[in-house]
mmCIF file of C-alpha atoms and ligand atoms in Angstrom:
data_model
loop_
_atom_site.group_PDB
_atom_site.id
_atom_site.type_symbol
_atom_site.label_atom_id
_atom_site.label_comp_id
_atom_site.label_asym_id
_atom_site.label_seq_id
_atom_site.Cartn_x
_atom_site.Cartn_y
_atom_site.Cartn_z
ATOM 1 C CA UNK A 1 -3.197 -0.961 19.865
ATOM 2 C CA UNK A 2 -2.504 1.506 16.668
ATOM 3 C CA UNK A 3 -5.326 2.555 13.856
ATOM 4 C CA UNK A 4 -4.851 0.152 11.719
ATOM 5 C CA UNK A 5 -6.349 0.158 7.650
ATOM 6 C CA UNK A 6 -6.479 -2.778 5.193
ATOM 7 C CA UNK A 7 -6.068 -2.934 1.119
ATOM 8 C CA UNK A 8 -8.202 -4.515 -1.056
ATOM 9 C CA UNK A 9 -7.930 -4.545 -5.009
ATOM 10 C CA UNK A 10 -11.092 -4.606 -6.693
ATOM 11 C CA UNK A 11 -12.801 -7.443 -8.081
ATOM 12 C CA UNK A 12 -13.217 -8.301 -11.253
ATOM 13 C CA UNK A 13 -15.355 -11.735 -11.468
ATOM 14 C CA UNK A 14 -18.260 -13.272 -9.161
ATOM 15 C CA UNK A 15 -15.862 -15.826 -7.540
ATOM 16 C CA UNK A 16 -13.737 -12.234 -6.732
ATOM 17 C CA UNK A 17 -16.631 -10.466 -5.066
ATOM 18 C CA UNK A 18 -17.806 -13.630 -3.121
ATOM 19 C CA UNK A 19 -13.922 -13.647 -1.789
ATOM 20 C CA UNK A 20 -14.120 -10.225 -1.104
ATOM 21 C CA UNK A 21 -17.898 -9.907 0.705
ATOM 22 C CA UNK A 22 -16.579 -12.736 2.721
ATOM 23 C CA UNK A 23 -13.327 -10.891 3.708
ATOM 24 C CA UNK A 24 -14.922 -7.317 4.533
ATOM 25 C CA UNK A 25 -17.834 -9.330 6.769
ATOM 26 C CA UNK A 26 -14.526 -10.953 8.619
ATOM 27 C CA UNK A 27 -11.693 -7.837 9.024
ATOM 28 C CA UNK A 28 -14.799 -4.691 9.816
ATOM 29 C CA UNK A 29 -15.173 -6.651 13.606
ATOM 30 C CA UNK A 30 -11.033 -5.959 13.500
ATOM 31 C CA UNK A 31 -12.310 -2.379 13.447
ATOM 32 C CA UNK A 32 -10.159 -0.214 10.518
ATOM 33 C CA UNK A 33 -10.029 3.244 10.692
ATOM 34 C CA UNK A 34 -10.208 3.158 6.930
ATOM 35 C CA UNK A 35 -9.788 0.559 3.988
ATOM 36 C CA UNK A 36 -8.356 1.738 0.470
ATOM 37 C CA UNK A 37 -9.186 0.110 -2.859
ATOM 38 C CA UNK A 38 -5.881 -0.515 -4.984
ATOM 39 C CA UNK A 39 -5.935 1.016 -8.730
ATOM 40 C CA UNK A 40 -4.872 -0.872 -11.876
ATOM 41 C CA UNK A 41 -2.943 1.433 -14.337
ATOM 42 C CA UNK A 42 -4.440 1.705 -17.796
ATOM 43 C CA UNK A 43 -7.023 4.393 -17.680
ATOM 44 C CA UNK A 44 -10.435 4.431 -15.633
ATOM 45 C CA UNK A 45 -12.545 2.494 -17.986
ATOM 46 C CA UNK A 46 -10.458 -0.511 -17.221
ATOM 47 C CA UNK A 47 -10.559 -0.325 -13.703
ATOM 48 C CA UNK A 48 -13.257 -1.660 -11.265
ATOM 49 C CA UNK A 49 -11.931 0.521 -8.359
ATOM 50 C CA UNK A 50 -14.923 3.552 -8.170
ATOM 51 C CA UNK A 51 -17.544 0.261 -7.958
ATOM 52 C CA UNK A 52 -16.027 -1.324 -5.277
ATOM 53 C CA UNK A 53 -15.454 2.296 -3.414
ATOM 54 C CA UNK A 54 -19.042 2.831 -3.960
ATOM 55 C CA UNK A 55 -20.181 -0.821 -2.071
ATOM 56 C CA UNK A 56 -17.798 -0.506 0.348
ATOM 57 C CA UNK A 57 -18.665 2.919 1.196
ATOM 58 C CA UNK A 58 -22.510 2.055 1.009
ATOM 59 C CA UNK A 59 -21.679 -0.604 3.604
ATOM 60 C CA UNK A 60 -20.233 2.005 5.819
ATOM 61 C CA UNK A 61 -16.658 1.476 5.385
ATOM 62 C CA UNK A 62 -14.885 4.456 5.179
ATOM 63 C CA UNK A 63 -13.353 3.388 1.567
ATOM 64 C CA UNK A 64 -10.366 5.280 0.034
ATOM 65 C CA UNK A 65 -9.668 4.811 -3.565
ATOM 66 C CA UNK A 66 -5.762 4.522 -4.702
ATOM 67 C CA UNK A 67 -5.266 6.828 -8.204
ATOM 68 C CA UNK A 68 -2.557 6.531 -10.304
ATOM 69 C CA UNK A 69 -0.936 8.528 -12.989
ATOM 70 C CA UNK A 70 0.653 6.073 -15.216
ATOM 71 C CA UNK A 71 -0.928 5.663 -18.543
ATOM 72 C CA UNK A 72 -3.848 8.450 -17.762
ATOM 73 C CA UNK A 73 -4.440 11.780 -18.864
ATOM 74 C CA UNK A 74 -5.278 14.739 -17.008
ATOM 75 C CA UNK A 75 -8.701 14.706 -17.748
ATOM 76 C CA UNK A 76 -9.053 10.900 -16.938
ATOM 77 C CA UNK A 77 -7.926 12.013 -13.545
ATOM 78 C CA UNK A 78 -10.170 14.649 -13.111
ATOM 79 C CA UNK A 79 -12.896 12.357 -13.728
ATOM 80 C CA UNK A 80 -12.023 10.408 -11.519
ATOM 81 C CA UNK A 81 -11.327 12.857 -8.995
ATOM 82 C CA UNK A 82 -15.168 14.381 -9.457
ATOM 83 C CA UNK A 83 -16.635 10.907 -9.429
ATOM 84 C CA UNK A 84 -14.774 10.140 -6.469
ATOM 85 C CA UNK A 85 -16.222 13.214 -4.422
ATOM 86 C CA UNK A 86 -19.077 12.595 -4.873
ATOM 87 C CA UNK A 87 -19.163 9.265 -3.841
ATOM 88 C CA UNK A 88 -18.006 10.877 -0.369
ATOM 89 C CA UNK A 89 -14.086 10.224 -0.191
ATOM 90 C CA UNK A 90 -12.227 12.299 1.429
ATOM 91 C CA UNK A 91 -8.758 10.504 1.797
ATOM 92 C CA UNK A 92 -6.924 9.417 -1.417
ATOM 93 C CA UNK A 93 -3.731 6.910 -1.830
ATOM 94 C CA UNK A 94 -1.777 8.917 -4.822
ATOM 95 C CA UNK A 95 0.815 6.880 -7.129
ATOM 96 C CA UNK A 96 2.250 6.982 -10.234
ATOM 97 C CA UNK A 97 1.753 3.004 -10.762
ATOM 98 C CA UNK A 98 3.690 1.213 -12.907
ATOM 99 C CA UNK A 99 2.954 0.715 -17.651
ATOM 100 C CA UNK A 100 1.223 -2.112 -18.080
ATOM 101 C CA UNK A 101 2.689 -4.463 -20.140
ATOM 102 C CA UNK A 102 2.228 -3.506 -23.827
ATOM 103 C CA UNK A 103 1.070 -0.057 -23.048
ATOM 104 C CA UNK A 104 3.209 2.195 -24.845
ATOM 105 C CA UNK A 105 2.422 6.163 -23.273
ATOM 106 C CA UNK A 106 3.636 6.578 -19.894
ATOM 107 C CA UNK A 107 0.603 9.410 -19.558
ATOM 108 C CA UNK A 108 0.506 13.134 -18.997
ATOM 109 C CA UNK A 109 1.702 13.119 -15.223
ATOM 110 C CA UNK A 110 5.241 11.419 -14.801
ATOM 111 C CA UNK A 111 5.610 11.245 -11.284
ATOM 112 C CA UNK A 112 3.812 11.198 -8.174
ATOM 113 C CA UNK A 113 4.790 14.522 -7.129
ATOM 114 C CA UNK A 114 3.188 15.778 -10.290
ATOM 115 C CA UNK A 115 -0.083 13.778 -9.431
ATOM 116 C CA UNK A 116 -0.106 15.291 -5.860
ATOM 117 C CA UNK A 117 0.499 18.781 -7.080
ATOM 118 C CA UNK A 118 -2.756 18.142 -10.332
ATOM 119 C CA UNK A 119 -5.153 16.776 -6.966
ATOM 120 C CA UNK A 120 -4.381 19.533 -4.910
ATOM 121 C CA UNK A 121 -5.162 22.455 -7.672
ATOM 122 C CA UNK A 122 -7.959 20.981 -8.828
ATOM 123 C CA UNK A 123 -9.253 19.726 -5.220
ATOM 124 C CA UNK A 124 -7.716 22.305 -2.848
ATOM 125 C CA UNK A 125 -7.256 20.323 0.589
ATOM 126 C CA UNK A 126 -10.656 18.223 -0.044
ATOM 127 C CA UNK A 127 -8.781 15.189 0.180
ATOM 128 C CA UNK A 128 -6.238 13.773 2.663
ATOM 129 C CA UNK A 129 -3.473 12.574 0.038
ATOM 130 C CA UNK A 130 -1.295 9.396 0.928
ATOM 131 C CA UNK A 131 1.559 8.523 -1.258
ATOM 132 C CA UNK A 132 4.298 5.649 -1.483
ATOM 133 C CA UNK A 133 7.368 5.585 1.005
ATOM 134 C CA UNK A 134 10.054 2.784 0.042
ATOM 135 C CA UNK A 135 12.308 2.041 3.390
ATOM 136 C CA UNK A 136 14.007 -0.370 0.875
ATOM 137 C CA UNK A 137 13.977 2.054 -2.277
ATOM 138 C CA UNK A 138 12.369 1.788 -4.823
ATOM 139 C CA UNK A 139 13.553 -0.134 -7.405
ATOM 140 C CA UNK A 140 14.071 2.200 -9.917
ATOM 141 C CA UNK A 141 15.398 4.825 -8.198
ATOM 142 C CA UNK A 142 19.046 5.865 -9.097
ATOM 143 C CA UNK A 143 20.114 5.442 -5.435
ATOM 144 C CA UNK A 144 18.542 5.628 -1.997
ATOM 145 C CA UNK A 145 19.406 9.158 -1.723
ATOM 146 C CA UNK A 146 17.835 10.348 -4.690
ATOM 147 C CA UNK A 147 14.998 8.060 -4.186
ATOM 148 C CA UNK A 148 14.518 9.784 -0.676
ATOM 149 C CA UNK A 149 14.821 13.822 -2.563
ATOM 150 C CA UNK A 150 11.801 12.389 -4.489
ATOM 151 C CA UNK A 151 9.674 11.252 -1.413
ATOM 152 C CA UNK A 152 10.253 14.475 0.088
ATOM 153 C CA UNK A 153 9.171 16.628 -3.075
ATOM 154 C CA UNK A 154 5.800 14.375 -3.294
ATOM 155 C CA UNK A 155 5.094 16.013 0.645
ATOM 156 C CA UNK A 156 6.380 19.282 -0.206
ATOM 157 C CA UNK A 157 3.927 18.912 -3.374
ATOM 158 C CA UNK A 158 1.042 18.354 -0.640
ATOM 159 C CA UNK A 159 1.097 14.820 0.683
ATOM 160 C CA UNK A 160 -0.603 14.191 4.392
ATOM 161 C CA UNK A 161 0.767 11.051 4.921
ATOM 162 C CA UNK A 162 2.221 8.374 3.461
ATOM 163 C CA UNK A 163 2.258 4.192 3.873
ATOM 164 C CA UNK A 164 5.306 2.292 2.556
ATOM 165 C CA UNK A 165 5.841 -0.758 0.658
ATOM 166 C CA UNK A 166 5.800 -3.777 2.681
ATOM 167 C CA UNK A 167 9.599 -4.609 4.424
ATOM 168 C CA UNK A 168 10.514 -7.537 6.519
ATOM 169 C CA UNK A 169 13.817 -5.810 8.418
ATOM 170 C CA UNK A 170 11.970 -3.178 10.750
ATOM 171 C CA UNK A 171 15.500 -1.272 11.046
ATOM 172 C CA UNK A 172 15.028 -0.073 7.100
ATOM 173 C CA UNK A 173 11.639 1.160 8.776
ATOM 174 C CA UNK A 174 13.092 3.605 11.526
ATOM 175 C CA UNK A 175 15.897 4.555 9.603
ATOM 176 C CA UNK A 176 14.099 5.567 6.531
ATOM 177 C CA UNK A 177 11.669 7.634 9.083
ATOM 178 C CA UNK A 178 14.904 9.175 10.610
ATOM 179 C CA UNK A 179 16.389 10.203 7.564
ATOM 180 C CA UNK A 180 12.676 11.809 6.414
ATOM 181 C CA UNK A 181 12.513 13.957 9.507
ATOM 182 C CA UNK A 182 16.162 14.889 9.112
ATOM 183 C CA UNK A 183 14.540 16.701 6.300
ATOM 184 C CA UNK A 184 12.002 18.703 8.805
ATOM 185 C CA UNK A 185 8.960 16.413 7.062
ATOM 186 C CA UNK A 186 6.660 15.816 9.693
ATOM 187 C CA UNK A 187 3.991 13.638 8.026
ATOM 188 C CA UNK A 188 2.952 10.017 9.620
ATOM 189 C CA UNK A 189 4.594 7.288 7.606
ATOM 190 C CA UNK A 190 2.603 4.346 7.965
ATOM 191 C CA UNK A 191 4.260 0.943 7.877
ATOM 192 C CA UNK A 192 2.579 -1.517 5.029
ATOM 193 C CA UNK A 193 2.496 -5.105 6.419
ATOM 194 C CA UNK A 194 2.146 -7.777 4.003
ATOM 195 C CA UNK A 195 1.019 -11.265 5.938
ATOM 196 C CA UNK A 196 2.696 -13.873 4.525
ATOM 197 C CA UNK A 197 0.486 -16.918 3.929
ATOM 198 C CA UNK A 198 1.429 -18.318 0.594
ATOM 199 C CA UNK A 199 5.535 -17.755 0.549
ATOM 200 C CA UNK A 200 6.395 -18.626 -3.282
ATOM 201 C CA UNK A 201 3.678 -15.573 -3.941
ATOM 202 C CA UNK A 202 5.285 -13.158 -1.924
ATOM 203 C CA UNK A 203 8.968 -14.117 -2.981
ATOM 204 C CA UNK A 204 7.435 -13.237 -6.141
ATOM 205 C CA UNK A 205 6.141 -9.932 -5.346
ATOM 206 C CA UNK A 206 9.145 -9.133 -3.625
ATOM 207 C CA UNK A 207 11.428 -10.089 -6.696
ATOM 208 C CA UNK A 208 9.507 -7.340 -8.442
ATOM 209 C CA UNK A 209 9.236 -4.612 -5.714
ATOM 210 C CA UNK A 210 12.376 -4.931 -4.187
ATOM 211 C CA UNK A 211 11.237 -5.780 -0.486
ATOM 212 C CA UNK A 212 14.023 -8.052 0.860
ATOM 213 C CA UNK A 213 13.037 -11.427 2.856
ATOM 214 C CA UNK A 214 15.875 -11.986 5.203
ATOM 215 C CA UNK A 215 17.794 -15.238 4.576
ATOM 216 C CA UNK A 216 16.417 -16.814 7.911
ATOM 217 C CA UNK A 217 13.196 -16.491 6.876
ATOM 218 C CA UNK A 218 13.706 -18.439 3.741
ATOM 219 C CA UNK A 219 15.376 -20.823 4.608
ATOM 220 C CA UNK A 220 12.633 -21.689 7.484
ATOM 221 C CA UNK A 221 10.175 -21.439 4.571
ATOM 222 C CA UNK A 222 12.083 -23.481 2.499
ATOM 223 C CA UNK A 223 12.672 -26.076 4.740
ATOM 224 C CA UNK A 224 8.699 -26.162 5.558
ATOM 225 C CA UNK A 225 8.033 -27.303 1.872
ATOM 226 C CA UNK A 226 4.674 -28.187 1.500
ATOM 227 C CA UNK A 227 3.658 -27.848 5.132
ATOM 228 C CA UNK A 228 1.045 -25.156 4.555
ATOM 229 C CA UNK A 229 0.186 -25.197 8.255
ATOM 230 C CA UNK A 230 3.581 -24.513 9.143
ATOM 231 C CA UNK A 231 4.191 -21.679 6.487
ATOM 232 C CA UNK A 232 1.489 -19.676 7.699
ATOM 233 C CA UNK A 233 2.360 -20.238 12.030
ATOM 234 C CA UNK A 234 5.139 -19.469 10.928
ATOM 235 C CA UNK A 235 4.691 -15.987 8.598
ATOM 236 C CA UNK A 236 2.106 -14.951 11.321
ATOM 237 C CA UNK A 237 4.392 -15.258 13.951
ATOM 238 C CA UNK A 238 7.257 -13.201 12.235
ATOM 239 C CA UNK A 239 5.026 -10.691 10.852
ATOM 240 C CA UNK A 240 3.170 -10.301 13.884
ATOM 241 C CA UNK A 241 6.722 -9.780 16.111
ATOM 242 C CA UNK A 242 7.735 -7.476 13.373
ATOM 243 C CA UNK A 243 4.787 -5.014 13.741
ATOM 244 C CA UNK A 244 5.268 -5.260 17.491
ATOM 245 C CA UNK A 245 8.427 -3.614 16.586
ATOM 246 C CA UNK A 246 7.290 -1.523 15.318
ATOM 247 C CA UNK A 247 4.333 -0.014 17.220
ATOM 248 C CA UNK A 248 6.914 -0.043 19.971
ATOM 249 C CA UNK A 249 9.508 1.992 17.963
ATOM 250 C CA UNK A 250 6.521 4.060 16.919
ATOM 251 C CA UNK A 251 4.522 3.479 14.129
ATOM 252 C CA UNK A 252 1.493 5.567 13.958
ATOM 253 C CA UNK A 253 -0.366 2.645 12.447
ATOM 254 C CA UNK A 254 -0.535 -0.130 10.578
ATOM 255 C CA UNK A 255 -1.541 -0.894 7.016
ATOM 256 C CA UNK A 256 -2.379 -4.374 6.069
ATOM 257 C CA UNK A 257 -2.206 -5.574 2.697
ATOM 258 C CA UNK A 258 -4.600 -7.981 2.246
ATOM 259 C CA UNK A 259 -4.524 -9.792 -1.059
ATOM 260 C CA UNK A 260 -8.492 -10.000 -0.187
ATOM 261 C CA UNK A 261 -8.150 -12.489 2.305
ATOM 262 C CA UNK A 262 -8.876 -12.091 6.212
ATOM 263 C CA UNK A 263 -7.181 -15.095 7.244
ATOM 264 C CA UNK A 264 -3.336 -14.095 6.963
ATOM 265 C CA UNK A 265 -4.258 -11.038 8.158
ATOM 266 C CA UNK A 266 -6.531 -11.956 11.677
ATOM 267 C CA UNK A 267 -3.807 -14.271 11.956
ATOM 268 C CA UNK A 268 -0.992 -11.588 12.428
ATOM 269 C CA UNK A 269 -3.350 -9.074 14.170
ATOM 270 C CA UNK A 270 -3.945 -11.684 17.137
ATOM 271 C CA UNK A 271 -0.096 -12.092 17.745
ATOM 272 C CA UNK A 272 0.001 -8.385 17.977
ATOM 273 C CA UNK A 273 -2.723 -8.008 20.601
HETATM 274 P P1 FAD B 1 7.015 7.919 -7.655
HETATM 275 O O1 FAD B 1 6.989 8.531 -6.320
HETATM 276 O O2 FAD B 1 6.696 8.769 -8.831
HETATM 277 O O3 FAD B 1 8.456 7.264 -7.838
HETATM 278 C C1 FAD B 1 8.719 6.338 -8.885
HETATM 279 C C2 FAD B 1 10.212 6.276 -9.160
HETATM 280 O O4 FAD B 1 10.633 7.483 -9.818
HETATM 281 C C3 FAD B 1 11.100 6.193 -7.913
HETATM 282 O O5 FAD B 1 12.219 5.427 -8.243
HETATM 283 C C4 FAD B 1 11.475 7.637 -7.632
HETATM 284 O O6 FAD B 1 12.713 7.751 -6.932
HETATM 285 C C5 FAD B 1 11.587 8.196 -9.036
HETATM 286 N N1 FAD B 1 11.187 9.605 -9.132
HETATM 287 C C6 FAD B 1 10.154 10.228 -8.499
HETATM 288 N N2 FAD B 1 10.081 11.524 -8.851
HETATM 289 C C7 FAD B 1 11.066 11.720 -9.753
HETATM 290 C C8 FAD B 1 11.488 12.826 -10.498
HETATM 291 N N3 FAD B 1 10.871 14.022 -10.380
HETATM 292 N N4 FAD B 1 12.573 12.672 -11.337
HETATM 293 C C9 FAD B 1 13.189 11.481 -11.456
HETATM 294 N N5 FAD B 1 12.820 10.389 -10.761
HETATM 295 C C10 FAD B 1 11.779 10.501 -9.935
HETATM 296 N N6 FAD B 1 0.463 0.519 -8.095
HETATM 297 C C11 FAD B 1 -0.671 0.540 -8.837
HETATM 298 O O7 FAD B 1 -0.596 0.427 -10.074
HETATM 299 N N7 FAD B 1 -1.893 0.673 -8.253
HETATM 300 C C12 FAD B 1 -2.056 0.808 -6.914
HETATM 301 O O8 FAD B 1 -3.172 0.941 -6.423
HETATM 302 C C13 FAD B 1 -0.878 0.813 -6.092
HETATM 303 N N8 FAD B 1 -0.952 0.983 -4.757
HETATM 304 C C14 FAD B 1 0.205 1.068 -4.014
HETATM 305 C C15 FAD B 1 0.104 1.341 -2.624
HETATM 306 C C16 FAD B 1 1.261 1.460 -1.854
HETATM 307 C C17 FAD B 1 1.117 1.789 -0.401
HETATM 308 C C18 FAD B 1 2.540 1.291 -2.456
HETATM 309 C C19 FAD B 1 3.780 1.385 -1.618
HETATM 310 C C20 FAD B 1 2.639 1.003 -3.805
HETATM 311 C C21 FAD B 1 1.480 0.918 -4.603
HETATM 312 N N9 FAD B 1 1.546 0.683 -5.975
HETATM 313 C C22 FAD B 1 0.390 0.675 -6.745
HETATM 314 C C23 FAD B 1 2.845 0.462 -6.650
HETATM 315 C C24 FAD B 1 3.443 1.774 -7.200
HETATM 316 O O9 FAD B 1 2.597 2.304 -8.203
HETATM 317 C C25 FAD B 1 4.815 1.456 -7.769
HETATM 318 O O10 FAD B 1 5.703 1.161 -6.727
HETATM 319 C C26 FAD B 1 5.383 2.493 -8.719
HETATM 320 O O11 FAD B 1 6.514 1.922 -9.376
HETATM 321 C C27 FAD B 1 5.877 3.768 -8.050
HETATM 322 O O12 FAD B 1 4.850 4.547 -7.612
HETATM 323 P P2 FAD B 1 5.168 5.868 -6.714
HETATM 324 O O13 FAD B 1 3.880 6.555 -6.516
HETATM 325 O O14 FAD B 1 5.958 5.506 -5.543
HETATM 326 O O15 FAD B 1 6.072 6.671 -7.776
#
């Protein structure tokens, strides 16, 4: 079996920390190497991410915080950057995150390249820096070549590693990872898995991240209906094949997004084992 890591986002209300204290108590026995905390854009003083880096941390989870660039100045970052130190992180997940709806500045730092480069001179190599991969693209990029140009500047600017967006066709995987080392980049690229328990949600997310869910898939989703049992034997079977896949092709790893919830998760882990 690979390392494997899981995401959290942080919570915001009671009913939110209850989910996620139940969650943590259920995936540590699953033994992560790591777990990161995701970051909402819109400045520090919006986001609950350094709390929940500091419980899970004091729980002994080694917790790494996810920093964005979007919407933040320089000096929000280094903030952040300090506080996170000395909380006791030592591994980052660097993005530029995407303008929240009705926020107007798109920040200081544009890109994640420029984020990498701002953490490493003020930071030196303190942290191990993760940023995005897309095996899909990302869906603003101009085309998959450019979009690949700009991973490869965001390593050259001092990423470690780097964990992708969650894909369903493990071929975009391997071929995207092909194509990065035709460029003499050597970094681990770490697949992201997203479970898939609740299937409307994640044709949603992938609507507005541009993962693609093969027609087969859908249409055995769509002809489950309402047969939650079903959905989610079925999503943990298929996700669980798929990182087979690709620990067998390679994979250094897996990361798991969680949505805070151990159950889709578990589920997929024991197909792989
Ligand atoms: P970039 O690498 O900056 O790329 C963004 C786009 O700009 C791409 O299309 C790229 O091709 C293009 N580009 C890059 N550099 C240049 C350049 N120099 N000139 C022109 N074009 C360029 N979002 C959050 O808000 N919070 C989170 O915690 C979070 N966690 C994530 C974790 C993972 C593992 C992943 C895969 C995504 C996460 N996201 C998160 C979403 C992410 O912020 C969005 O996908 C965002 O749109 C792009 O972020 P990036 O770091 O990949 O951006």
């Amino acid at each position: 079996m690979v390392p494997i890591s899981f995401e959290f986002y942080p919570p915001k209300t009671a009913e939110q920390h209850a989910q996620l204290d139940r969650t943590v108590a259920k995936l540590r026995d699953a033994g992560p190497d790591y777990v990161s905390v995701t970051f909402g854009a819109g400045g520090s003083t919006l986001s609950h991410t350094p709390e929940t880096i500091q419980k899970l941390r004091t729980g002994g989870l080694d917790a790494a915080p996810h920093i964005t660039c979007m919407g933040g100045s320089r000096e929000e970052i280094r903030g952040l950057l300090k506080l996170y130190r000395a909380l006791g992180a030592k591994r980052l997940v660097a993005l530029r995150g995407d303008l929240p709806s009705g926020m107007v500045s798109a920040g200081e730092l544009r890109y994640a390249d420029e984020l990498v480069r701002f953490i490493r001179e003020e930071t030196g190599d303190h942290f191990h820096v993760e940023v995005a991969a897309y095996p899909e693209m990302h869906p603003q990029a101009r085309d998959s070549q450019a979009d690949l140009r700009n991973f490869v500047g965001k390593v050259r600017a001092g990423a470690n590693g780097a964990i992708t967006q969650y894909f369903y066709n493990a071929d975009a995987y391997f071929r995207f990872v092909d194509d990065v080392r035709k460029q003499g980049i050597d970094i681990p690229i770490v697949p992201g898995v997203m479970p898939i328990a609740n299937f409307s949600q994640i044709r949603r997310f992938s609507d507005l991240c541009g993962a693609e869910i093969p027609r087969w898939i859908t249409q055995r989703m769509l002809a489950y209906a309402d047969d939650a049992d079903s959905i989610r034997a079925f999503g943990a079977e298929v996700v669980g094949q798929l990182c087979r896949r690709l620990v067998d092709g390679g994979a250094p790893s897996l990361h798991f997004y969680t949505l805070n919830l151990s159950k889709p998760t578990l589920n997929v882990l024991s197909h792989l084992r």
